[in-house]
Amino acid sequence: MLFAGRRSATKEMRVKILVPVKRVADPDNANKVKISGDGKQVTSQGLEWKLNPFDEYAVEAALRLTENGKTGERIGEVILASLGPKDVGQTLRGALAMGADRAVLVEANDEQLDAGVVVDALAKLVAQEKPDLVLMGKQAVDGDSNQSGQMLAEALGWPMATFAMGIEVLDGGKALKVGREADGGILTLKVTLPAVVTVDLRIVTPKSIVNHKTPADHAYSDTARYASLKGIMAAKKKPIAETSLAKLGVTKTPVLTYAKFELPTGRKAGVKVADVNELVTRLRTEAKAL
Amino acid sequence: MTDVLVVGELFGGQLRRASLSAFSFAKTVASATGGAWDLLLIGEGAGGAAAEVTGFGARAVKTAEVAGGPVAERYAATVAEQGKGYGVLVATASAFGKDLMPRVAAKLDAGVASDISGVSVEGGKLVYRRPMFAGNVVGTLTVGSAIQVVTVRQAEFEAAQPTGGSSPVSSVSIVADPAAERVEFLSYEVAKSERPELTEAKTVVSGGRALKSAENFKTVLEPLVDALGAAMGASRAACDAGYVANDLQVGQTGKVVAPQLYFAVGISGAIQHLAGMKGSKVIVAINKDPEAPIFQVADYGLVADLFKAVPELTEAVKKAKAEA
Ligand SMILES: Cc1cc2nc3c(=O)[nH]c(=O)nc-3n(C[C@H](O)[C@H](O)[C@H](O)COP(=O)(O)OP(=O)(O)OC[C@H]3O[C@@H](n4cnc5c(N)ncnc54)[C@H](O)[C@@H]3O)c2cc1C
Ligand SMILES: Nc1ncnc2c1ncn2[C@@H]1O[C@H](COP(=O)(O)O)[C@@H](O)[C@H]1O
């Protein structure tokens, strides 16, 4: 949609993309998270683990950037990276089943991590893997912090484009044109790779990504792809390399400390009104809002 | 004693009102700790905008004139350089603040408390409150780095009012950043609207997927919006479908609003939507499904077909306003 029309002749372009992904408690059950008795922990027991939805969209965007969407031919590499406990491996398998090529799992527990530590570890992985692009979610929907991508870009000294809703590959794969969801409208940047891009919701709309390999008439569905049975089978054989903060040489420790958690004061359901007249009367006389 | 540096956001050569929430934060922290607060205006038109902001009680107003659109790489090094020596750097958690401030923090090896809803001083330490898990948990956070970087939720910090006085203005030098050479600003397309800004309006009317088209937003919802003098909002589904601009999305990952009066029209009430409007004073929901979750947070619920109820409501509002 955003970049329709422009096509430049490009040679074969193979980008290597690192996609940091976090697993979160099923966001659609966020109202079922509980607080431990001492208020020191959020317990998501009994809730299903999911890939952070924005990271799922980043995986989808990375796949769209590294394939011919029409033929399914792969033309680049997508590597996943996650910091978390060992069983994050299951969540990684799900993303590998979508089509990502391989994954790295950095074992760590929640108490060892905050954005600074995550970013330090990701920066070290970037130094090892040397991707052309780090593509990630704009925010993890558990902590709702929206900071890691920006901090990683700075740690690497790379340019960034946050809150991306459209990406076009330029200059034969050397640069990206990125449409960003900014205040009041869309802000478009051109970033020279290597760069960090964080994605917003609209990155999975049908024409959001133009890589000049997928024919211009190809439209994707309007969400992240589901893993096919073939994809699920293939994912079983894809490598998940395991490492640790110590092995990566991460020396940072968290500076963000959550002393306690509370449930917000809830709202109660009010009244059902019979019709528009009753609504207007109550808004005027009772709520004094009109 | 904690000194605070506020990073003021400019648009069209003027301070964006959103920044006044960060001013309020700075005043609170400075007065609670016996510190002072300064203001840094950065971007195109910073010098010209300074005159508008000298009456808010800042110890000093600094300006950094940077031409072109807002690009974090062009601002971060200068903000970080100016931020040295302060206890806290703060901006409002707009797209601008969310983009820039973590980048600044990384330069200063600072921790970031993002999108906070409250601040207090306890035992000499700044303690932040912030909504997490789509607003279903409120966390209490301290930041252990020497400099702390904060973004504040506009809906939770009232816009600061001018208090008189006249802060001295000076310009600061721009620090070059190699990362800036690899990013080029191409365009910033901003939809013009006569209506109040979503995050500042006293009344917000949001429409959902049920509106079914951009056309219906115009012909069915907009007359109500205008009769109320309200701002227009939308659910993710309505934005994704292209009925309205993305920038009108209310929710966990869009705008957070807390008006006096909020109308959810044809919106089911998914937690991600509730996260952006639960703080509204009075909530009205219009939905044809009596079981829609939106009714669990609505003060007034009308079970009805919106295509019938909204035009009726528009007329009733016009009548009520005429009588008042
Ligand atoms: C990562 C992530 C982030 C998200 N962030 C946000 C966010 O910030 N904001 C947001 O809003 N959503 C967000 N969502 C999406 C959210 O989960 C819901 O899908 C979305 O809010 C649904 O929009 P809706 O209520 O308009 O549509 P629906 O859920 O389809 O609801 C439509 C409603 O309209 C009613 N209706 C239908 N016809 C009529 C009629 N004629 N008259 C009256 N009522 C009618 C129906 O009963 C229904 O309740 C996010 C989702 C994800 C995964
Ligand atoms: N533990 C983690 N492992 C891998 N990636 C992460 C982790 N935490 C955050 N991220 C990445 O950083 C993005 C932003 O997260 P946040 O700043 O926490 O909101 C997420 O969408 C992920 O891509």
XYZ file of C-alpha atoms and ligand atoms in Angstrom:
690
model
C 0.000 0.000 0.000
C 2.546 2.506 1.223
C 5.177 1.889 -1.389
C 3.106 0.543 -4.250
C 4.331 1.272 -7.716
C 8.064 1.685 -7.394
C 10.159 -1.188 -8.606
C 13.852 -0.968 -9.233
C 15.936 -3.586 -10.980
C 17.901 -5.460 -8.355
C 20.321 -8.297 -8.355
C 19.938 -11.330 -6.170
C 19.767 -10.030 -2.645
C 20.315 -12.171 0.392
C 19.835 -10.482 3.687
C 20.640 -12.047 7.012
C 18.128 -11.007 9.629
C 18.326 -11.513 13.385
C 14.943 -11.507 15.110
C 15.024 -11.252 18.912
C 11.863 -12.836 20.299
C 10.422 -13.010 23.782
C 7.840 -15.408 25.084
C 5.035 -13.907 27.130
C 2.007 -15.165 29.012
C -0.907 -15.357 26.558
C -1.715 -11.658 26.103
C -5.413 -12.308 25.581
C -5.476 -13.581 29.152
C -3.616 -10.628 30.617
C -6.597 -10.015 32.880
C -5.977 -13.421 34.425
C -2.450 -12.731 35.619
C -2.205 -12.823 39.405
C 0.072 -11.285 41.956
C 1.864 -13.453 44.500
C 0.826 -13.044 48.147
C 3.839 -10.882 48.998
C 3.202 -8.670 45.965
C 6.698 -9.351 44.685
C 5.830 -11.379 41.621
C 3.400 -11.575 38.748
C 2.296 -15.149 38.427
C 1.129 -16.315 35.086
C 0.693 -19.912 36.203
C -1.949 -21.773 34.293
C -1.681 -19.353 31.390
C -0.327 -20.490 28.083
C 3.020 -19.169 26.859
C 3.015 -17.427 23.513
C 5.431 -15.625 21.300
C 5.108 -11.898 22.004
C 2.679 -10.861 19.216
C 4.920 -8.045 17.995
C 7.792 -10.529 17.732
C 5.577 -12.891 15.784
C 4.962 -9.983 13.407
C 8.717 -9.344 13.239
C 9.263 -12.986 12.265
C 6.578 -12.640 9.600
C 8.170 -9.432 8.300
C 11.606 -11.086 8.250
C 10.213 -13.997 6.267
C 8.514 -11.649 3.809
C 11.829 -9.833 3.350
C 13.745 -13.039 2.640
C 11.523 -14.904 0.235
C 9.721 -14.737 -3.026
C 6.221 -14.599 -1.594
C 4.707 -16.049 -4.720
C 6.924 -19.092 -5.210
C 7.967 -19.553 -1.585
C 11.653 -19.534 -2.601
C 13.914 -18.495 0.303
C 16.425 -15.753 -0.504
C 18.015 -14.948 2.826
C 18.423 -16.143 6.367
C 16.260 -15.546 9.440
C 17.814 -16.283 12.828
C 15.806 -16.125 16.038
C 17.307 -15.160 19.385
C 15.636 -15.382 22.763
C 16.678 -14.871 26.354
C 14.747 -16.896 28.878
C 14.484 -20.221 30.643
C 15.219 -23.419 28.771
C 11.603 -24.206 27.935
C 11.488 -21.112 25.713
C 12.773 -23.675 23.210
C 9.182 -24.785 22.657
C 8.137 -21.277 21.705
C 11.146 -21.023 19.400
C 10.084 -24.238 17.626
C 6.776 -22.562 16.833
C 8.538 -19.636 15.164
C 10.923 -21.990 13.334
C 7.834 -23.782 12.031
C 6.693 -20.496 10.461
C 9.858 -20.660 8.359
C 12.765 -19.130 10.298
C 16.033 -20.962 9.665
C 17.609 -21.423 13.080
C 17.569 -20.094 16.632
C 19.795 -19.178 19.539
C 18.532 -19.569 23.095
C 20.351 -17.639 25.803
C 19.435 -19.299 29.052
C 18.547 -16.834 31.780
C 15.858 -16.428 34.398
C 13.711 -13.339 34.824
C 15.648 -12.052 37.834
C 18.801 -11.856 35.738
C 17.207 -9.748 33.028
C 16.186 -6.183 32.384
C 16.317 -4.227 29.128
C 19.976 -3.307 29.624
C 21.031 -6.926 30.107
C 18.885 -8.151 27.204
C 20.400 -5.486 24.965
C 23.944 -6.299 26.045
C 23.392 -9.979 25.243
C 21.746 -9.190 21.899
C 24.610 -6.852 20.988
C 27.051 -9.672 21.659
C 25.014 -12.032 19.496
C 25.004 -9.431 16.737
C 28.803 -9.263 16.934
C 28.925 -13.043 16.457
C 26.283 -13.396 13.770
C 26.870 -10.152 11.854
C 23.336 -9.795 10.500
C 22.419 -7.057 8.012
C 19.308 -6.253 9.963
C 17.870 -6.749 13.430
C 14.103 -6.873 13.167
C 12.127 -6.991 16.395
C 8.845 -6.169 18.085
C 8.284 -2.592 19.236
C 7.241 -3.838 22.658
C 6.866 -6.973 24.703
C 3.234 -7.060 25.815
C 4.018 -8.317 29.333
C 6.276 -5.485 30.497
C 4.954 -3.026 27.877
C 8.307 -1.216 27.999
C 9.017 -0.427 24.355
C 12.715 0.311 24.804
C 14.968 -2.638 23.896
C 15.145 -2.019 20.130
C 16.097 1.629 20.532
C 18.733 0.756 23.145
C 20.146 -2.012 20.975
C 20.479 0.313 17.985
C 22.420 2.757 20.133
C 24.569 0.016 21.660
C 25.524 -1.069 18.145
C 25.932 2.474 16.837
C 23.413 1.602 14.124
C 20.578 3.668 12.696
C 17.054 2.557 13.560
C 13.484 2.832 12.407
C 11.004 2.175 15.184
C 7.268 1.374 14.953
C 7.528 0.254 11.330
C 4.328 -0.267 9.334
C 5.938 -0.671 5.913
C 9.378 -1.669 4.635
C 10.810 -1.460 1.124
C 14.223 -2.827 0.234
C 16.312 -0.217 -1.612
C 19.669 -0.031 -3.346
C 19.898 -3.754 -4.050
C 19.589 -4.629 -0.378
C 21.883 -1.974 1.073
C 19.153 0.207 2.529
C 15.537 0.166 3.641
C 12.766 2.676 3.274
C 10.627 2.409 6.380
C 7.224 3.955 7.077
C 6.837 4.571 10.811
C 3.676 5.050 12.834
C 4.412 8.425 14.404
C 2.250 10.979 16.213
C -0.352 12.316 13.830
C 0.673 10.292 10.801
C 3.377 8.403 8.987
C 7.042 9.335 9.099
C 9.233 7.803 6.411
C 12.968 7.218 6.801
C 15.673 5.641 4.725
C 18.167 3.666 6.789
C 21.410 2.236 5.472
C 22.079 -1.306 6.661
C 23.056 -2.647 9.063
C 20.177 -1.229 11.102
C 17.594 -2.050 13.749
C 13.911 -1.949 12.827
C 11.119 -2.424 15.374
C 7.705 -3.330 14.021
C 4.210 -2.090 14.743
C 0.887 -3.843 14.171
C 0.404 -2.811 10.539
C 3.630 -4.500 9.387
C 1.563 -7.588 8.632
C -0.906 -5.971 6.235
C -0.995 -7.512 2.734
C 1.303 -5.045 0.929
C 3.423 -3.848 3.831
C 6.701 -5.252 2.540
C 8.339 -4.720 -0.829
C 11.503 -6.740 -1.396
C 11.613 -6.618 -5.232
C 11.780 -10.406 -5.326
C 8.151 -11.030 -4.605
C 6.108 -9.934 -7.631
C 4.348 -6.600 -7.059
C 0.920 -8.143 -7.580
C 1.378 -10.561 -4.706
C -0.697 -9.807 -1.603
C -0.135 -11.497 1.726
C -2.891 -12.316 4.176
C -3.396 -9.657 6.824
C -1.712 -11.400 9.696
C 1.303 -13.532 10.535
C 1.357 -16.899 8.759
C 0.375 -20.099 10.471
C 2.862 -22.923 10.543
C 2.058 -25.573 7.945
C 2.331 -29.254 8.795
C 5.417 -29.372 6.596
C 6.820 -26.389 8.470
C 6.204 -28.067 11.807
C 7.973 -31.232 10.659
C 10.899 -29.244 9.252
C 11.211 -27.214 12.478
C 11.948 -30.370 14.463
C 15.257 -30.647 12.651
C 16.216 -26.979 12.728
C 19.033 -26.127 15.116
C 18.481 -24.252 18.381
C 21.920 -23.323 19.715
C 22.007 -22.930 23.484
C 24.258 -20.478 25.217
C 24.277 -18.427 28.414
C 24.875 -14.876 29.595
C 28.254 -15.941 30.972
C 29.318 -17.639 27.744
C 28.372 -14.556 25.769
C 30.446 -12.457 28.146
C 27.553 -10.384 29.462
C 28.701 -8.614 32.606
C 25.843 -6.143 33.019
C 23.367 -6.667 35.826
C 19.825 -5.286 36.036
C 19.286 -1.675 37.119
C 15.504 -1.837 36.992
C 14.031 -3.229 40.208
C 10.353 -3.957 40.673
C 9.694 -3.795 44.411
C 6.059 -4.733 44.100
C 3.140 -5.372 41.823
C -0.523 -4.563 42.382
C -3.762 -5.137 40.593
C -5.291 -1.898 39.343
C -8.462 -0.652 40.957
C -11.090 -2.184 38.745
C -14.135 -0.600 37.185
C -17.559 -1.991 37.798
C -20.176 -2.553 35.167
C -22.721 0.263 35.360
C -26.288 0.270 34.169
C -27.876 -0.705 30.905
C -30.078 2.044 29.587
C -33.278 1.322 27.692
C -32.810 3.801 24.870
C -31.054 6.906 23.613
C -33.332 9.209 25.603
C -32.493 7.542 28.882
C -28.805 7.658 27.980
C -28.858 11.385 27.289
C -30.898 12.117 30.415
C -28.552 10.150 32.633
C -25.468 11.714 31.037
C -26.902 15.155 31.737
C -28.411 14.774 35.163
C -26.535 11.903 36.785
C -23.047 11.957 35.259
C -23.148 15.676 34.449
C -21.012 14.810 31.445
C -23.026 16.539 28.724
C 18.030 16.807 45.530
C 17.296 15.662 41.997
C 17.683 17.921 39.000
C 15.512 17.067 36.032
C 16.004 17.798 32.350
C 12.833 17.797 30.273
C 13.144 17.123 26.563
C 10.450 19.201 24.869
C 8.965 17.983 21.615
C 8.471 20.368 18.725
C 6.072 20.205 15.856
C 5.816 22.884 13.206
C 8.161 25.062 15.231
C 5.977 24.915 18.348
C 6.049 22.926 21.537
C 3.624 20.009 21.376
C 1.137 20.232 24.212
C 1.923 16.623 25.053
C 5.236 17.824 26.487
C 3.422 19.737 29.239
C 2.891 16.387 30.974
C 6.646 15.944 31.219
C 6.858 19.485 32.630
C 4.445 18.412 35.388
C 6.566 15.391 36.189
C 9.666 17.573 36.398
C 7.971 20.090 38.695
C 6.803 17.298 40.984
C 10.231 15.701 41.251
C 12.095 18.978 41.588
C 9.825 20.232 44.353
C 9.734 16.907 46.212
C 13.527 16.643 46.220
C 14.473 20.312 46.444
C 16.047 20.197 43.000
C 15.538 22.284 39.882
C 14.323 21.493 36.406
C 15.537 22.670 33.050
C 14.044 22.378 29.626
C 15.767 21.381 26.415
C 13.942 22.152 23.178
C 15.434 20.219 20.309
C 14.497 20.209 16.646
C 13.517 22.579 13.907
C 12.320 25.885 15.283
C 13.708 25.343 18.790
C 15.005 28.894 19.011
C 11.661 30.393 18.005
C 9.638 28.154 20.304
C 11.648 29.087 23.391
C 9.646 32.266 24.001
C 6.493 30.194 24.572
C 7.989 28.199 27.405
C 9.865 30.655 29.559
C 6.899 31.102 31.900
C 6.624 27.603 33.307
C 9.190 27.875 36.074
C 12.161 26.122 34.502
C 15.537 27.196 35.894
C 16.819 27.439 32.330
C 15.587 26.851 28.801
C 18.118 25.444 26.383
C 17.595 25.258 22.663
C 19.204 22.951 20.125
C 18.281 23.897 16.586
C 18.321 20.787 14.365
C 16.820 21.116 10.898
C 14.774 18.427 9.191
C 12.255 16.063 10.715
C 12.455 14.392 14.107
C 15.094 11.671 13.754
C 16.365 10.153 17.004
C 19.915 9.687 15.713
C 20.187 13.427 15.105
C 19.015 14.318 18.585
C 20.298 11.602 20.904
C 23.941 12.651 21.184
C 23.031 16.253 21.951
C 20.377 15.270 24.482
C 22.795 12.850 26.161
C 25.518 15.487 26.318
C 23.110 17.991 27.874
C 21.744 15.320 30.199
C 25.028 14.717 31.982
C 24.832 15.997 35.535
C 21.071 15.585 35.862
C 19.426 12.918 37.993
C 16.525 12.372 35.619
C 15.881 12.969 31.920
C 12.225 12.967 30.974
C 9.945 13.273 27.962
C 6.299 12.461 27.369
C 5.689 8.923 26.093
C 4.519 10.040 22.650
C 5.903 8.275 19.588
C 8.674 10.897 19.684
C 9.574 10.285 23.319
C 9.361 6.512 23.042
C 11.638 6.587 20.012
C 14.255 8.990 21.317
C 14.604 8.492 25.055
C 15.774 4.845 25.203
C 18.411 5.730 22.624
C 19.579 8.586 24.834
C 19.538 6.256 27.835
C 21.803 3.759 26.111
C 24.335 6.527 25.491
C 24.339 7.368 29.199
C 24.200 3.778 30.434
C 20.924 4.708 32.101
C 17.906 2.564 32.901
C 14.544 3.593 31.466
C 11.228 3.720 33.303
C 8.857 3.859 30.336
C 5.325 5.139 30.159
C 4.984 5.758 33.875
C 1.672 6.659 35.476
C 3.031 8.032 38.744
C 6.103 9.070 40.705
C 6.828 9.519 44.404
C 9.865 10.008 46.592
C 10.406 7.327 49.214
C 13.465 7.281 51.447
C 15.154 9.749 49.129
C 14.584 7.494 46.121
C 12.366 8.079 43.135
C 9.734 5.391 42.905
C 7.796 5.007 39.675
C 4.480 3.364 39.033
C 3.752 1.935 35.623
C 0.969 -0.085 34.038
C 2.050 -3.448 32.601
C 0.276 -6.455 31.039
C -2.149 -4.244 29.121
C -2.923 -2.309 32.294
C -3.823 -5.413 34.293
C -0.878 -5.011 36.647
C 0.684 -1.894 38.134
C 4.388 -2.277 38.871
C 6.422 -0.215 41.345
C 9.868 0.403 39.992
C 13.174 1.953 40.991
C 16.014 2.654 38.588
C 19.520 1.989 39.900
C 21.647 3.791 37.300
C 23.354 7.110 38.025
C 21.099 8.905 35.544
C 17.488 7.777 35.180
C 15.520 8.154 31.960
C 11.746 8.418 32.162
C 8.829 8.706 29.762
C 5.489 9.762 31.229
C 2.009 8.792 30.208
C 0.231 11.909 29.033
C -3.175 10.802 30.319
C -1.784 10.426 33.857
C 0.166 13.671 34.207
C -1.901 16.803 33.878
C -0.568 19.431 31.499
C 1.521 21.992 33.398
C 0.184 25.551 33.555
C 2.331 28.651 33.167
C 3.328 30.057 36.548
C 4.942 33.276 35.416
C 8.571 34.210 35.706
C 10.983 34.222 32.841
C 13.491 31.406 32.422
C 16.735 32.446 30.771
C 17.178 31.018 27.276
C 20.445 29.882 25.764
C 21.367 27.760 22.796
C 23.539 24.692 23.080
C 25.841 23.134 20.542
C 24.841 20.129 18.498
C 26.836 16.930 18.984
C 27.445 14.931 15.804
C 26.600 11.234 15.757
C 27.926 8.808 13.109
C 24.669 6.817 13.249
C 22.844 9.920 11.958
C 24.775 9.714 8.710
C 23.090 6.429 7.908
C 19.524 7.625 8.281
C 17.758 9.987 5.957
C 14.482 11.746 6.719
C 12.159 11.395 3.721
C 8.739 12.643 4.777
C 6.258 13.131 7.593
C 2.674 12.946 6.398
C 0.396 14.347 9.034
C -3.351 14.247 8.663
C -4.794 17.669 9.400
C -7.842 17.795 11.604
C -9.924 20.571 13.095
C -10.933 18.304 15.949
C -9.227 18.286 19.346
C -6.283 15.947 19.769
C -7.207 12.479 20.897
C -4.950 12.577 23.939
C -6.234 15.955 25.080
C -9.943 15.933 24.337
C -12.558 16.089 27.108
C -14.763 13.757 25.098
C -13.671 10.919 22.825
C -15.886 8.908 20.506
C -14.297 5.722 19.221
C -15.615 3.438 16.539
C -14.867 -0.217 15.934
C -15.020 -2.854 13.278
C -18.825 -2.690 13.379
C -18.747 0.607 11.488
C -17.803 -1.537 8.481
C -16.293 1.187 6.273
C -14.455 4.486 6.082
C -17.636 5.896 4.569
C -19.680 4.932 7.630
C -17.117 6.524 9.936
C -17.756 9.759 8.008
C -21.498 9.618 7.666
C -22.517 7.811 10.867
C -19.879 8.458 13.516
C -18.413 11.860 12.614
C -21.680 13.779 13.081
C -21.794 12.507 16.681
C -18.120 13.346 17.195
C -18.737 16.883 15.998
C -22.006 17.375 17.863
C -20.080 16.549 21.043
C -17.037 18.610 20.068
C -15.108 15.409 20.654
C -11.979 13.767 19.317
C -12.346 10.656 17.224
C -10.721 7.367 18.163
C -10.890 3.802 16.907
C -10.148 0.190 17.720
C -7.271 -1.659 16.147
C -9.671 -3.555 13.897
C -10.993 -0.284 12.447
C -7.456 1.048 11.881
C -6.192 -2.185 10.357
C -9.137 -2.225 7.963
C -8.199 1.285 6.846
C -11.464 2.914 8.010
C -9.469 5.602 9.810
C -5.823 6.621 10.211
C -3.653 4.304 12.348
C -2.838 7.200 14.585
C -6.387 7.168 15.993
C -5.984 3.718 17.552
C -6.816 3.669 21.248
C -5.296 0.906 23.323
C -2.355 -0.887 24.831
C -0.243 -0.241 21.794
C -1.915 2.890 20.486
C -2.972 6.031 22.316
C -3.924 5.990 25.970
C -6.775 8.355 26.708
C -8.555 9.389 29.889
C -11.258 11.888 28.917
C -14.253 12.974 30.982
C -16.492 11.033 28.634
C -15.654 8.110 26.345
C -17.989 6.479 23.834
C -17.140 3.005 22.528
C -19.310 2.424 19.483
C -19.343 -1.038 17.931
C -16.237 -2.043 19.875
C -16.169 -5.423 21.615
C -13.838 -4.411 24.456
C -10.748 -6.594 24.004
C -8.220 -6.133 26.818
C -5.853 -4.382 24.448
C -8.526 -1.765 23.777
C -9.535 -1.428 27.430
C -5.898 -0.733 28.319
C -6.172 2.537 26.429
C -9.453 3.887 27.810
C -10.219 2.320 31.199
C -9.044 5.493 32.901
C -11.862 7.560 31.364
C -14.175 9.186 33.885
C -17.457 8.112 32.307
C -17.676 5.323 29.742
C -20.607 4.770 27.401
C -20.819 1.641 25.265
C -23.099 1.078 22.319
C -23.080 -2.497 21.106
C -25.719 -4.831 19.784
C -24.320 -7.809 21.705
C -25.448 -7.648 25.349
C -22.582 -9.968 26.300
C -19.838 -7.772 24.777
C -17.011 -7.353 27.323
C -17.074 -3.589 26.866
C -20.219 -3.522 29.047
C -18.160 -4.749 32.004
C -16.360 -1.406 32.155
C -19.117 0.872 30.850
C -21.004 3.156 33.222
C -23.823 3.345 30.700
C -24.472 0.554 28.258
C -26.894 0.738 25.374
C -27.659 -2.547 23.659
C -28.621 -1.426 20.188
C -27.727 -1.378 16.541
C -25.337 1.510 16.179
C -26.659 2.451 12.757
C -29.961 3.295 14.422
C -28.721 4.495 17.826
C -25.892 6.802 16.735
C -27.971 9.096 14.477
C -30.626 9.286 17.229
C -27.973 10.109 19.782
C -26.488 12.772 17.518
C -29.855 14.511 17.271
C -30.455 14.189 21.016
C -27.037 15.648 21.798
C -27.611 18.577 19.452
C -30.943 19.226 21.140
C -29.464 18.951 24.613
C -26.644 21.332 23.707
C -29.084 23.818 22.221
C -31.124 23.809 25.448
C -28.096 24.155 27.702
C -0.356 -7.168 19.932
C -1.750 -6.657 19.867
C -1.972 -5.346 20.181
C -3.256 -4.824 20.102
N -3.441 -3.517 20.410
C -4.694 -3.006 20.324
C -4.942 -1.629 20.638
O -4.027 -0.870 20.996
N -6.209 -1.171 20.517
C -7.257 -1.969 20.120
O -8.395 -1.479 20.019
N -7.038 -3.255 19.843
C -5.791 -3.790 19.921
N -5.609 -5.104 19.590
C -6.731 -5.857 18.977
C -7.760 -6.383 19.963
O -7.331 -7.612 20.480
C -9.112 -6.581 19.219
O -8.926 -7.473 18.151
C -9.725 -5.290 18.684
O -9.750 -4.296 19.700
C -11.117 -5.557 18.169
O -11.660 -4.413 17.566
P -13.242 -4.175 17.537
O -13.764 -4.201 18.918
O -13.498 -2.979 16.709
O -13.748 -5.413 16.681
P -14.570 -6.703 17.137
O -13.906 -7.401 18.239
O -14.862 -7.434 15.881
O -15.909 -6.109 17.734
C -16.937 -5.526 16.994
C -18.100 -5.296 17.956
O -19.123 -4.594 17.300
C -20.386 -5.129 17.661
N -21.300 -4.846 16.547
C -21.320 -5.393 15.303
N -22.264 -4.820 14.547
C -22.876 -3.877 15.310
C -23.907 -2.949 15.088
N -24.519 -2.845 13.904
N -24.266 -2.134 16.108
C -23.672 -2.213 17.322
N -22.667 -3.075 17.586
C -22.274 -3.894 16.587
C -20.141 -6.596 17.887
O -21.108 -7.119 18.785
C -18.720 -6.585 18.483
O -18.771 -6.523 19.900
C -4.329 -5.652 19.705
C -4.096 -6.990 19.401
C -2.831 -7.492 19.491
C -2.597 -8.928 19.168
N 14.053 -11.807 26.824
C 14.100 -11.397 25.558
N 14.612 -12.194 24.592
C 14.658 -11.802 23.305
N 14.189 -10.624 22.877
C 13.668 -9.785 23.781
C 13.598 -10.115 25.166
N 13.018 -9.074 25.799
C 12.739 -8.142 24.856
N 13.127 -8.568 23.642
C 12.965 -7.878 22.342
O 12.774 -6.499 22.562
C 11.522 -6.069 22.031
C 10.987 -4.941 22.860
O 10.808 -5.360 24.189
P 10.579 -4.365 25.408
O 11.564 -3.269 25.271
O 10.799 -5.219 26.617
O 9.148 -3.894 25.314
C 10.682 -7.331 22.009
O 9.644 -7.220 21.069
C 11.731 -8.372 21.624
O 11.996 -8.342 20.250
